[in-house]
Short mmCIF file of C-alpha atoms and ligand atoms in Angstrom, two decimals:
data_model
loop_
_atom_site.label_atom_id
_atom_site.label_comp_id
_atom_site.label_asym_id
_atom_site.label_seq_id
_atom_site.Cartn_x
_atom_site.Cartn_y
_atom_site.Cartn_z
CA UNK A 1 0.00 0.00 0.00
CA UNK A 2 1.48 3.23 -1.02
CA UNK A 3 1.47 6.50 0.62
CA UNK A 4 -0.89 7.87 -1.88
CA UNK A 5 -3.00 5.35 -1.56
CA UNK A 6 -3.05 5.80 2.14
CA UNK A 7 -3.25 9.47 1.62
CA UNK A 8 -6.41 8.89 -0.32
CA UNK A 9 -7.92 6.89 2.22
CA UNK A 10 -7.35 9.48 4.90
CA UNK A 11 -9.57 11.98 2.79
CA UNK A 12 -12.12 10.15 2.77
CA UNK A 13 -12.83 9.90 6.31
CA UNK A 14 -11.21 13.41 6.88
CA UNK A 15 -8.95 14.51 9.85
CA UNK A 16 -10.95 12.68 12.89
CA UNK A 17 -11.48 9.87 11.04
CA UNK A 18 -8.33 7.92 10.87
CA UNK A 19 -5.54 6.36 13.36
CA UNK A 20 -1.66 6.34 12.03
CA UNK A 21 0.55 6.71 15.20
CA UNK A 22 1.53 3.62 16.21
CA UNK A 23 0.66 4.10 19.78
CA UNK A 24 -3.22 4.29 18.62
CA UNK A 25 -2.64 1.42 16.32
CA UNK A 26 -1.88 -1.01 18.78
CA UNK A 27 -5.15 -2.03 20.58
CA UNK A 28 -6.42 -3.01 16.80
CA UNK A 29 -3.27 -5.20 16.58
CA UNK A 30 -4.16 -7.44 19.08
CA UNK A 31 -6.96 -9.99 19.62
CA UNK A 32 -8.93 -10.17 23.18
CA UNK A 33 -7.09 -13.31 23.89
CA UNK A 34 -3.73 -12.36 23.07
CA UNK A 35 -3.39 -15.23 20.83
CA UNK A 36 -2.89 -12.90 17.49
CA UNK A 37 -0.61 -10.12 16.51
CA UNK A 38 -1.07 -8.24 13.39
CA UNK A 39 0.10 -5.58 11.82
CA UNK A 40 -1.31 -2.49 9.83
CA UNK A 41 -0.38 0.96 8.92
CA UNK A 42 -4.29 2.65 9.06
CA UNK A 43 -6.74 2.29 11.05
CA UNK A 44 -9.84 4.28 9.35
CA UNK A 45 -13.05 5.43 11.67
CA UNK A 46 -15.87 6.38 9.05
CA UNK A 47 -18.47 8.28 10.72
CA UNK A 48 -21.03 7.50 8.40
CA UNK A 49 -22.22 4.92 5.60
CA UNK A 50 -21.47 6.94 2.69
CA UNK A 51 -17.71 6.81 4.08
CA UNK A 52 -17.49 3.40 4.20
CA UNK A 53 -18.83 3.03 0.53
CA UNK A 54 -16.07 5.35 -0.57
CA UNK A 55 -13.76 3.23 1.44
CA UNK A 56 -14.84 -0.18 -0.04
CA UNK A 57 -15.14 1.30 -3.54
CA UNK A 58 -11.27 2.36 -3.13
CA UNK A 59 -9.79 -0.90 -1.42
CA UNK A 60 -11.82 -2.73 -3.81
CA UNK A 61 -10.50 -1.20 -7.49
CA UNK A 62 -7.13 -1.49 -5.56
CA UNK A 63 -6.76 -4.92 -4.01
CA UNK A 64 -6.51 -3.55 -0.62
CA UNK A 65 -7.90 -5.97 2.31
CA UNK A 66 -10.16 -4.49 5.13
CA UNK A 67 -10.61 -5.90 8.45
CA UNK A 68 -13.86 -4.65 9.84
CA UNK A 69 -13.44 -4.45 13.71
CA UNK A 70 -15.75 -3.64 16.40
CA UNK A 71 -15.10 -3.23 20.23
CA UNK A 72 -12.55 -6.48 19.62
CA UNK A 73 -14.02 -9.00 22.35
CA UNK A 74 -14.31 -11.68 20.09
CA UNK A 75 -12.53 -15.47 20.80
CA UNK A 76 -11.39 -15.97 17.77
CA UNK A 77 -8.94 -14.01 16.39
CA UNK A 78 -11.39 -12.48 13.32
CA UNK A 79 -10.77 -8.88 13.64
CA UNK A 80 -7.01 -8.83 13.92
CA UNK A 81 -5.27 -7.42 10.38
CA UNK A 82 -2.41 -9.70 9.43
CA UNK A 83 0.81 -9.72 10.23
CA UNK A 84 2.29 -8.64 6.93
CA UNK A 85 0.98 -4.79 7.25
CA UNK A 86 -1.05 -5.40 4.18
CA UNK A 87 -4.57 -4.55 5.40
CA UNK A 88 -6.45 -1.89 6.46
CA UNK A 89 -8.76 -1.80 9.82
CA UNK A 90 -11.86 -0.72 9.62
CA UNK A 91 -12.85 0.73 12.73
CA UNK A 92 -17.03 1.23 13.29
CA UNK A 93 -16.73 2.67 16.78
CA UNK A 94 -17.88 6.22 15.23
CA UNK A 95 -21.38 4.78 13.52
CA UNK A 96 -22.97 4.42 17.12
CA UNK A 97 -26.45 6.28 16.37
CA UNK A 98 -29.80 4.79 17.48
CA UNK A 99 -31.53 5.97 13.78
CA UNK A 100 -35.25 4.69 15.16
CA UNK A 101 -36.98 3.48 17.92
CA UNK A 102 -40.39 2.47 18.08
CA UNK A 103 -41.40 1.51 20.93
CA UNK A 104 -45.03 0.08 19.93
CA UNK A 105 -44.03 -1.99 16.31
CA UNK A 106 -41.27 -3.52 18.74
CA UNK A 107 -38.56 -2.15 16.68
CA UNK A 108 -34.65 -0.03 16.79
CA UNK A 109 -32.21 0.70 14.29
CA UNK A 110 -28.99 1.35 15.27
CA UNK A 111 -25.57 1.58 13.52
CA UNK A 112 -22.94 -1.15 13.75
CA UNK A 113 -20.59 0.53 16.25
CA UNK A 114 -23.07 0.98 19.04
CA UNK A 115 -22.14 -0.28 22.18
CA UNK A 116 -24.47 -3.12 23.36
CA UNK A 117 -24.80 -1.70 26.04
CA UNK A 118 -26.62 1.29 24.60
CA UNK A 119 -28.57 -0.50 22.88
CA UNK A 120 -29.96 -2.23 25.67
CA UNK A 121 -30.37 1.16 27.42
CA UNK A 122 -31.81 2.73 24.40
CA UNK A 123 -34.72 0.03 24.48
CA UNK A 124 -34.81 0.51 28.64
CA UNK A 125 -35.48 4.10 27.81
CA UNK A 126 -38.55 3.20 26.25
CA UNK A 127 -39.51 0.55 28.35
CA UNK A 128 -38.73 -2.39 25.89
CA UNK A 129 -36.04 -4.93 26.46
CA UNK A 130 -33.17 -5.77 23.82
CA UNK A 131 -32.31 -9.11 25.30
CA UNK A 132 -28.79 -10.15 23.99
CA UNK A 133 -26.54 -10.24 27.08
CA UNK A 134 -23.03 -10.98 26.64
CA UNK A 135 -20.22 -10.76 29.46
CA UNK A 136 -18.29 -7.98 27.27
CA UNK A 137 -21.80 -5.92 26.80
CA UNK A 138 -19.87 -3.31 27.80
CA UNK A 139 -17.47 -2.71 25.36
CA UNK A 140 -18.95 -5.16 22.29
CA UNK A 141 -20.28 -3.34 19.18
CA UNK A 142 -23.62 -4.70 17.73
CA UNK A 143 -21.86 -4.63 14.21
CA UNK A 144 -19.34 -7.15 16.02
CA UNK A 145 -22.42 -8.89 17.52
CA UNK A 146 -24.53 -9.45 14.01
CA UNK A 147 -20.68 -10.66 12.47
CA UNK A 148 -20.14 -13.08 14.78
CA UNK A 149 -23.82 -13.91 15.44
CA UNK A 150 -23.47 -13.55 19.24
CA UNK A 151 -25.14 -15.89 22.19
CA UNK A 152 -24.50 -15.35 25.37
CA UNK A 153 -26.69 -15.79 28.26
CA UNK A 154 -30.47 -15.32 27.25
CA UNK A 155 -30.72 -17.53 24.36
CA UNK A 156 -32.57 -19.83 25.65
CA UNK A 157 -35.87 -17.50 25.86
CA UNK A 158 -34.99 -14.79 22.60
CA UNK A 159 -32.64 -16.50 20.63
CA UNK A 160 -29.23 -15.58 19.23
CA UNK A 161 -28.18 -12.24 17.88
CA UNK A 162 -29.82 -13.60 14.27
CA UNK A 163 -33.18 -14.04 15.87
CA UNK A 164 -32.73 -10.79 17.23
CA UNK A 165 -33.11 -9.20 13.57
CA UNK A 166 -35.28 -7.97 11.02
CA UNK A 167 -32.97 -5.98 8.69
CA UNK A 168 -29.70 -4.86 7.67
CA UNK A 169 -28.29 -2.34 6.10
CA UNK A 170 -24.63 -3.90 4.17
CA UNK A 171 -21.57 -1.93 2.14
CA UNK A 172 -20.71 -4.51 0.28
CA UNK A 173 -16.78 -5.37 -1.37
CA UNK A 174 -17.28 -3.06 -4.10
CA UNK A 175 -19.54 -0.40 -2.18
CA UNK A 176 -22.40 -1.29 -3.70
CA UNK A 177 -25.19 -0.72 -0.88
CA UNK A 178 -27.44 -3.63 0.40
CA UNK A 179 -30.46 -1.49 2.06
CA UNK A 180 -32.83 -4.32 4.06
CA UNK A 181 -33.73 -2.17 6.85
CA UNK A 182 -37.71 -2.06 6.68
CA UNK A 183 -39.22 -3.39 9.91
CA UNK A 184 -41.14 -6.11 8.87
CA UNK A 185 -41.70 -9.32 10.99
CA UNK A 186 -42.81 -11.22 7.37
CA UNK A 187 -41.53 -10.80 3.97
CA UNK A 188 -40.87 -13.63 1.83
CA UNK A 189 -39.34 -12.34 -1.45
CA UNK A 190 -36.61 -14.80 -2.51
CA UNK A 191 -33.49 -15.95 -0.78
CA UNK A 192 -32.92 -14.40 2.68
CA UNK A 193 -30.04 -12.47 2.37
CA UNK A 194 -29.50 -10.84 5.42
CA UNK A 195 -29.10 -13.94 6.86
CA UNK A 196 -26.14 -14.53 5.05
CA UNK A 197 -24.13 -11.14 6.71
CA UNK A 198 -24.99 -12.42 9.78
CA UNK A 199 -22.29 -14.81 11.51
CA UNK A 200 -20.04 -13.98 8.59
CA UNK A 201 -17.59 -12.20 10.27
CA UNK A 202 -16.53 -9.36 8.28
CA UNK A 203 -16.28 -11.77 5.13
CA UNK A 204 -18.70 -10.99 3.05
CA UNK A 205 -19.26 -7.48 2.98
CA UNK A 206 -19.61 -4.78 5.84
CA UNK A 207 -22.72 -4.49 8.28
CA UNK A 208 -22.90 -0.74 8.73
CA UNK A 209 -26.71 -1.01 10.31
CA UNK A 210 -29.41 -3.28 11.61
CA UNK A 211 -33.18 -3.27 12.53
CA UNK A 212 -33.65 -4.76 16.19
CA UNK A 213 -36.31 -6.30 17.41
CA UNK A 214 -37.48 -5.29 21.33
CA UNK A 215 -39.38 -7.21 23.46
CA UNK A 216 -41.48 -6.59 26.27
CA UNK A 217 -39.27 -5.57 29.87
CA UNK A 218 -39.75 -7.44 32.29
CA UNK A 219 -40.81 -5.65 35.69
CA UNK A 220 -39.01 -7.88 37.88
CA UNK A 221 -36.80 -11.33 37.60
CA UNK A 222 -36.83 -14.44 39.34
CA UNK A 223 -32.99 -15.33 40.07
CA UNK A 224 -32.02 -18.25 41.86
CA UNK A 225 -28.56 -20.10 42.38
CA UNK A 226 -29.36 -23.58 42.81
CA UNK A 227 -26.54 -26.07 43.91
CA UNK A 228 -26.89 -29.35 42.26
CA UNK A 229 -24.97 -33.06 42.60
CA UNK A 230 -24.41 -33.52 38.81
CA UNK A 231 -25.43 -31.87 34.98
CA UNK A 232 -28.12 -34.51 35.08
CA UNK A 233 -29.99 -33.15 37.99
CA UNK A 234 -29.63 -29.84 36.31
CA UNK A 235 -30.97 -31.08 32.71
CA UNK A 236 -33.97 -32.62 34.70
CA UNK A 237 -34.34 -29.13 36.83
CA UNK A 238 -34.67 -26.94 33.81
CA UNK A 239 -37.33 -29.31 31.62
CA UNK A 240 -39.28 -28.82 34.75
CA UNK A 241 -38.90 -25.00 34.83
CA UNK A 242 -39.28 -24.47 31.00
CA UNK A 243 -43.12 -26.64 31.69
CA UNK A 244 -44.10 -24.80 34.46
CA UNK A 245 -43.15 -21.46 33.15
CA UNK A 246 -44.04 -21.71 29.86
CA UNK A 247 -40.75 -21.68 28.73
CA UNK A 248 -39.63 -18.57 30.01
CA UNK A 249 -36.63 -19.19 31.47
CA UNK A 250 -34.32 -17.03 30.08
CA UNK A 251 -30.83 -17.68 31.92
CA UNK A 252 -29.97 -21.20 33.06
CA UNK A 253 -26.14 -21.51 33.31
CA UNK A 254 -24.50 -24.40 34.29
CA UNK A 255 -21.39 -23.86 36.97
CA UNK A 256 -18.61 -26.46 38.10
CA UNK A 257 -17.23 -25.52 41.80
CA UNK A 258 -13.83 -24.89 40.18
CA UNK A 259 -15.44 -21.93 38.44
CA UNK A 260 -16.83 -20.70 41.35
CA UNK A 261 -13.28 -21.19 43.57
CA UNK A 262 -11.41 -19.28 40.61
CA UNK A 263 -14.25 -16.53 41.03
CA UNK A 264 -13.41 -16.25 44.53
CA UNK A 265 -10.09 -16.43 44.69
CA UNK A 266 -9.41 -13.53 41.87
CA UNK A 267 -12.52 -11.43 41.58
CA UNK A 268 -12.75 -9.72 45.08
CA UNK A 269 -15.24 -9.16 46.68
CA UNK A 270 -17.07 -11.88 45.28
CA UNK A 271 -17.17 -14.84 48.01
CA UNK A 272 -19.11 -18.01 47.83
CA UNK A 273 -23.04 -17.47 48.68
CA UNK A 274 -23.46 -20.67 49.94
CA UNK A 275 -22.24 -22.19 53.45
CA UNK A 276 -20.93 -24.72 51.96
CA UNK A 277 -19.33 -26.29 48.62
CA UNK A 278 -21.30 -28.38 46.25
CA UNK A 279 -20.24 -30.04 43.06
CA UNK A 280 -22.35 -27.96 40.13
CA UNK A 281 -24.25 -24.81 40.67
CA UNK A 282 -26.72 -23.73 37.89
CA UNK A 283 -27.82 -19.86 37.47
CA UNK A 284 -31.24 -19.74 36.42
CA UNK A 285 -33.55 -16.43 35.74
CA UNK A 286 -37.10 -16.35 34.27
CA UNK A 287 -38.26 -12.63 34.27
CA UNK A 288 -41.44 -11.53 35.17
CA UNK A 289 -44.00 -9.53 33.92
CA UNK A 290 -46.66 -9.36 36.09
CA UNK A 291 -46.38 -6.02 38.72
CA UNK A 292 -49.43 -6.88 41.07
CA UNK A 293 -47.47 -8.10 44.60
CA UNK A 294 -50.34 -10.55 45.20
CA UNK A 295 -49.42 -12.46 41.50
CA UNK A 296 -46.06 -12.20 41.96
CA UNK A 297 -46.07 -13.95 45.28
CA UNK A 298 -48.09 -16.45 43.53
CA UNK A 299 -45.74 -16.79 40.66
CA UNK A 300 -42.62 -17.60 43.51
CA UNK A 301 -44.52 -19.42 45.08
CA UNK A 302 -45.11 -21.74 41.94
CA UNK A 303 -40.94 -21.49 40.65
CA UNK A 304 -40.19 -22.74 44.45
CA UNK A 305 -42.51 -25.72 44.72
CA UNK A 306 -40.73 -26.89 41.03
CA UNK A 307 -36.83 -26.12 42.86
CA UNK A 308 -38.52 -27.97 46.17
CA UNK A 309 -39.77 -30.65 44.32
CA UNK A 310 -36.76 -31.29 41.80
CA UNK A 311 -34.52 -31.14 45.17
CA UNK A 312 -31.43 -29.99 44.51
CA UNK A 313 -28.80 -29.68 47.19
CA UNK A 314 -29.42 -25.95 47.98
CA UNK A 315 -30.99 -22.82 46.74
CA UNK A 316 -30.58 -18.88 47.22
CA UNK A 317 -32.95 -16.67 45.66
CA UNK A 318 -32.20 -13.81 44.75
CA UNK A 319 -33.81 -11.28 47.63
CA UNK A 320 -33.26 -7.93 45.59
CA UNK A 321 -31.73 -6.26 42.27
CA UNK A 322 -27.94 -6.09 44.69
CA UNK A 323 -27.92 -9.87 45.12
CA UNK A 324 -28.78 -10.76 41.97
CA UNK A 325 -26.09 -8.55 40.19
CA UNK A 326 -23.78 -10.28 42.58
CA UNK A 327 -24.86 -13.87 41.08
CA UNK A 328 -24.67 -12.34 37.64
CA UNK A 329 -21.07 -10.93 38.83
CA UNK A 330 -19.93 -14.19 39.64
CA UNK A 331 -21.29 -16.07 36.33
CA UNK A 332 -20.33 -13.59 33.89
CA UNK A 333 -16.44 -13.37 35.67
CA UNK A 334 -15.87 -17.04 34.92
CA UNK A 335 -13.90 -16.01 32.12
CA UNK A 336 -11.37 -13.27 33.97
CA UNK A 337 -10.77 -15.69 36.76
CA UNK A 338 -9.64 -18.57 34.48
CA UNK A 339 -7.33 -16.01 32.56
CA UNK A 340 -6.02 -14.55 35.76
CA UNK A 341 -5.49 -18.58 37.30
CA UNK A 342 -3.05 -18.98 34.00
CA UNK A 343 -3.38 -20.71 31.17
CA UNK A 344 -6.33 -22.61 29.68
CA UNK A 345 -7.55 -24.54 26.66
CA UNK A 346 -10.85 -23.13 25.19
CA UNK A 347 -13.65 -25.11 23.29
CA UNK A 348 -16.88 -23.94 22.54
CA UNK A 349 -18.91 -26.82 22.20
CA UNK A 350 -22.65 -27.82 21.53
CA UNK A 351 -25.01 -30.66 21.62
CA UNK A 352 -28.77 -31.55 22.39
CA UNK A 353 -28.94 -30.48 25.94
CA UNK A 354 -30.17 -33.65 27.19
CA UNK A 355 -26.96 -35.26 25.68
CA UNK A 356 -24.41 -32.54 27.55
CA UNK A 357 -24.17 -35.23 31.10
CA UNK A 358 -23.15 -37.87 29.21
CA UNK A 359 -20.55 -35.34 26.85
CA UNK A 360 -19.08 -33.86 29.91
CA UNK A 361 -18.59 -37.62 31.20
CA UNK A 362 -16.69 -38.91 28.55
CA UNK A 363 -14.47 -35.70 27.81
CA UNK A 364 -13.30 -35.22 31.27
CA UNK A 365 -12.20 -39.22 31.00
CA UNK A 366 -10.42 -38.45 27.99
CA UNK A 367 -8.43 -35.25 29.14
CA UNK A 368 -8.15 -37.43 32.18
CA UNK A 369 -6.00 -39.78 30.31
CA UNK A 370 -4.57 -36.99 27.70
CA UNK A 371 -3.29 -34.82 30.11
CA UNK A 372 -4.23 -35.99 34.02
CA UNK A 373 -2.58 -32.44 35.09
CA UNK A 374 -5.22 -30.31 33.54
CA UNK A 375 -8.15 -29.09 35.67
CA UNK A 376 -11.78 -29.28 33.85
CA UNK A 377 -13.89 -25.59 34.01
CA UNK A 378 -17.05 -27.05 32.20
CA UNK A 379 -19.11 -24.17 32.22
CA UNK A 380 -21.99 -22.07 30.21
CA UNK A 381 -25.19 -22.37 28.87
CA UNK A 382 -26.64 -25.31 29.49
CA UNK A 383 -30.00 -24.40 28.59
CA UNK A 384 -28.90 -23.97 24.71
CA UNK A 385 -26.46 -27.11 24.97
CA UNK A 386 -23.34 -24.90 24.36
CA UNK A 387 -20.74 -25.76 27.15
CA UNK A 388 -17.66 -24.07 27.37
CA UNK A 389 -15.23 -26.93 27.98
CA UNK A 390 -12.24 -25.53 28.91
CA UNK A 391 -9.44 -27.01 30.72
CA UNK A 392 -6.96 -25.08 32.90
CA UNK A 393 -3.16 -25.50 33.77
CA UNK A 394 -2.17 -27.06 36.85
CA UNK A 395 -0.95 -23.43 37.62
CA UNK A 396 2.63 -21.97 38.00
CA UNK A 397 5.52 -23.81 35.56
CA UNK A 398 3.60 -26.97 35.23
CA UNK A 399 1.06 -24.77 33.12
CA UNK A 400 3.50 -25.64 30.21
CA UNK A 401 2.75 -29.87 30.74
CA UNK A 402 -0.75 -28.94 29.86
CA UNK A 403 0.31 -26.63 26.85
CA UNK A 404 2.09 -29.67 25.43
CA UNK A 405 -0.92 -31.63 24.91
CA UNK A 406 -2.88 -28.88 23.86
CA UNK A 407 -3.09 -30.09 20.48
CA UNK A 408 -4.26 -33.59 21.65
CA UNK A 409 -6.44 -32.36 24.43
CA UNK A 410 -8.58 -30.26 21.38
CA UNK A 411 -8.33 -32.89 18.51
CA UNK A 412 -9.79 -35.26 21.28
CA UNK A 413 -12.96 -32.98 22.58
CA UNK A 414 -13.78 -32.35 18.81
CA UNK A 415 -13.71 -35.41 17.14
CA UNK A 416 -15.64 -36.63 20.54
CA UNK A 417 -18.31 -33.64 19.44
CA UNK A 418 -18.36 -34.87 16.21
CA UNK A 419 -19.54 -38.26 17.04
CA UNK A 420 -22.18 -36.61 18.93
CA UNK A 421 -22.81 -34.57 15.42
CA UNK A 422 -22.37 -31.52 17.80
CA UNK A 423 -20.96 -28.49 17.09
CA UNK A 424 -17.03 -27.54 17.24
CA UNK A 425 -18.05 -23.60 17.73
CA UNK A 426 -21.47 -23.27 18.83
CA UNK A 427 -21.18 -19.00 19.97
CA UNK A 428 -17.37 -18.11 19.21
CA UNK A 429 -17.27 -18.43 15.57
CA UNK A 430 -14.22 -19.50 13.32
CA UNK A 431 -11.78 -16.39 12.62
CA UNK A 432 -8.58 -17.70 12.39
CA UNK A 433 -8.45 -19.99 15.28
CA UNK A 434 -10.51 -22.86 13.87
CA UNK A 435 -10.12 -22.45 9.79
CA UNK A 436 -8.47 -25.65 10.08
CA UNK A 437 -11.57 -27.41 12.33
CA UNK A 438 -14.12 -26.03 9.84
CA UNK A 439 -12.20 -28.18 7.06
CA UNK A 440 -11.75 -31.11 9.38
CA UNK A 441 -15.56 -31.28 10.51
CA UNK A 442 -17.99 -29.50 8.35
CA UNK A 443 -19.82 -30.97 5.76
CA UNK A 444 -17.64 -30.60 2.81
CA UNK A 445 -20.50 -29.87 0.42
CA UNK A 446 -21.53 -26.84 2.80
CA UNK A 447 -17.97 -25.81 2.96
CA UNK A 448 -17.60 -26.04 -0.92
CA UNK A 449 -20.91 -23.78 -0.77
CA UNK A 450 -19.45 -20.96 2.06
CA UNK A 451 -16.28 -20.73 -0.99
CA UNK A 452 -18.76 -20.13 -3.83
CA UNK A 453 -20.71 -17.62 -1.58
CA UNK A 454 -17.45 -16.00 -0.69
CA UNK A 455 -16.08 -16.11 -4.65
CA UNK A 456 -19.77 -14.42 -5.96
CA UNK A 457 -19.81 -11.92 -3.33
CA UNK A 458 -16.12 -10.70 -2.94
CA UNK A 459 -14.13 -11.82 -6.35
CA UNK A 460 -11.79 -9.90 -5.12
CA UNK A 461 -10.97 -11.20 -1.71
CA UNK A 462 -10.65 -7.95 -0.36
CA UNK A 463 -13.12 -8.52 2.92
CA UNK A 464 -11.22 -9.94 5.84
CA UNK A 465 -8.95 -12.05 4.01
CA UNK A 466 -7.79 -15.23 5.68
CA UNK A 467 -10.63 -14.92 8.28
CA UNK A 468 -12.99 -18.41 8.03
CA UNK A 469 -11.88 -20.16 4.84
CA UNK A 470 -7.88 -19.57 4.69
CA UNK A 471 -7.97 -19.94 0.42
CA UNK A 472 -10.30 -17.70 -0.28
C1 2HG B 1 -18.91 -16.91 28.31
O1 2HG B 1 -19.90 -17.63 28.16
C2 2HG B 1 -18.10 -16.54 27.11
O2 2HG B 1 -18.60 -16.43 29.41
C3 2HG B 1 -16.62 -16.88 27.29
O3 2HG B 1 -18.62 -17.11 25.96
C4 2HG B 1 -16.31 -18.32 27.33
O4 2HG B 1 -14.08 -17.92 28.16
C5 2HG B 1 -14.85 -18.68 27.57
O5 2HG B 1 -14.45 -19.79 27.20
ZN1 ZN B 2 -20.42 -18.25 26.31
#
């Protein structure tokens, strides 16, 4: 990339709209996990849609690849440049307007670099819920949310981020501008397109805006921590839940008392609520919408007899909005207390739910024999059948034993998910860090079909190169 090339793509976004000292550059070098270091000499921050036509209509007539990037808490490595300086980054942190909401059609469009978090606040505002809840909500960007078609912790009542959707609005490769926006809950008109943006990560084109769709808020939650013997008991606790409240448990995370002692021991204040330690814990939340005291009572009432009857080992409820941030505090710092205990092999796995007991049986026996060092931290969201099976280091310089079989340890738990015709990455995505899985275990005639998707839409192979399928 020459300097007048560069130069060119400055102008477009004008003085504010770029990053060229190295010092600012950094952060977009690396990934969230540290596991990826690229390089790249512009960072460019359009502040509006018409920029990042211009911008895409530029890279494109000159070969130049763009890595779209949003608040970079993804676990896969697909918004780091690579390392040969050769792209550009593609910042949408400045493209963080709420465009509509409407309240009474359910509906909100926002631009790709909001903040989750605003968006969530921006439906609060008008007493409606946007109900994807990641850990990173935070700092995440919806664009970064709709790429990597996001999970997290509510699934199990609204969905995934591509449920969450009506329209987009999509630059694609050669600026051309995909406009899908209208808020309509049916249209049938031929292929769905949108569809294909979503989960893409940055491959196929740009997601500069999207049409949300906003649910009802609830006025109060039913939170619980419930300590159970084994994932069985907990499989069996939430079928009864999902009958008795018509399905409306939203949160039911399953916790190992590893995760919980790693919580505890790095993530002050946050102690252990219970007296005294059980095997599993599960989070569970089913909001509520009813305000009357008198139903509400009723409705507890209800959710207790089903805990009571299913009788697990013990249960806190959540008394008030503190405590149950605190139970949310320790389930959503899982994650920062396994970094911060050292180091840790990741996978992102999903089956049937009612299959996940006998899963977590069989892979624990296998990293048993693999590597008998390593400490399981089988944790996540049991109520969509997407564990995060990680396995930790026995901690200090023995943490390098476990890195040894690393390569085992993961060839194992996937081939293991693929004779349960699970999934390999069930929320995380592909990026970089599992190109090489996506050949190994996807249906070759679907992977044949994600190349001729890729080769149609971006001939030339200008949108996050290298990110999903390596060769194209
Ligand atoms: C979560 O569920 C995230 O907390 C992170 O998906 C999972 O660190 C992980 O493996
Ligand atoms: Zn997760």
């Amino acid at each position: 990339m020459n300097c007048a090339m560069l130069d060119r793509l400055r102008e477009i976004v004008g003085a504010h709209g770029y990053y060229d000292r190295q010092e600012d550059l950094e952060p977009f070098l690396i990934d969230h996990r540290g596991l990826y270091r690229g390089a790249t000499p512009l960072v460019l921050r359009p502040d509006d849609t018409a920029q990042v036509r211009a911008i895409m209509r530029l890279c494109n007539e000159h070969g130049i690849g763009v890595v779209p990037v949003g608040g970079n808490t993804g676990y896969c490595g697909a918004a780091t440049p690579s390392a040969d300086g050769s792209q550009i980054v593609l910042s949408m942190s400045r493209m963080r307007r709420i465009r509509s909401l409407d309240p009474q059609n359910g509906i909100l469009i926002a631009e790709a670099g909001c903040v989750l978090a605003d968006v969530q606040a921006a439906a609060a505002s008008v007493d409606r819920l946007f109900p994807l809840s990641l850990g990173s909500e935070g700092s995440c960007q919806l664009g970064g949310n709709l790429s990597t078609n996001a999970g997290g912790t509510a699934v199990l009542r609204y969905g995934m981020m591509r449920d969450l959707v009506l329209g987009l609005e999509v630059v694609l490769p050669d600026g051309r501008l995909l406009e899908e926006l209208a808020p309509l809950r049916k249209n049938n008109t031929g292929y769905d397109l949108r569809d294909l943006f979503i989960g893409a990560e940055g491959t196929l084109g740009v997601i500069t805006a999207a049409t949300c769709k906003l649910y009802a808020r609830p006025a109060g939650h039913f939170t619980a921590l419930v300590a159970v013997a084994d994932p069985q008991a907990a499989v069996e606790l939430l079928s009864k839940l999902r009958s008795t409240s018509g399905d409306a448990v939203s949160t039911f995370e399953l916790m190992p008392r590893i995760a919980l002692e790693l919580v505890c021991r790095h993530i002050p204040p946050l102690t252990d609520p219970f007296a005294q330690a059980y095997p599993w814990y599960v989070l569970l939340e089913i909001g509520i919408h009813w305000r009357d005291p008198e139903v509400r009572a009723a409705i507890d009432t209800e959710l207790l007899a089903v805990l009571d009857a299913a009788a697990p080992l013990d249960t806190v409820v959540a008394a008030n909005e503190t405590q149950r941030e605190i139970f949310w505090r320790i389930r959503e710092s899982i994650p920062a207390a396994q970094r911060r205990e050292g180091v840790s092999i990741k996978h992102d796995i999903s089956v049937p739910t009612s299959e996940l007991p006998r899963f977590i049986t069989e892979a624990s026996e296998r990293i048993t024999r693999i590597a008998p060092e390593g400490r399981i931290v089988a944790y996540g969201h049991l109520g969509d059948g997407n564990l995060h099976f990680n396995v930790s280091g026995p901690g200090g310089n023995a943490d390098d034993d476990l890195l040894r079989h690393a390569a085992d340890i993961q060839r194992s738990v996937h081939d293991l998910i693929a004779a349960y015709a699970g999934s390999f990455s069930a929320e995380h995505g592909i990026g970089q860090l599992k190109r090489d899985e996506l050949l190994r275990y996807k249906n070759p005639v679907a992977v044949e079909l994600m190349r001729s998707l890729k080769r149609t839409l971006d001939p030339g192979r200008i949108m996050n190169p290298g990110k999903i399928l390596q060769d194209c």
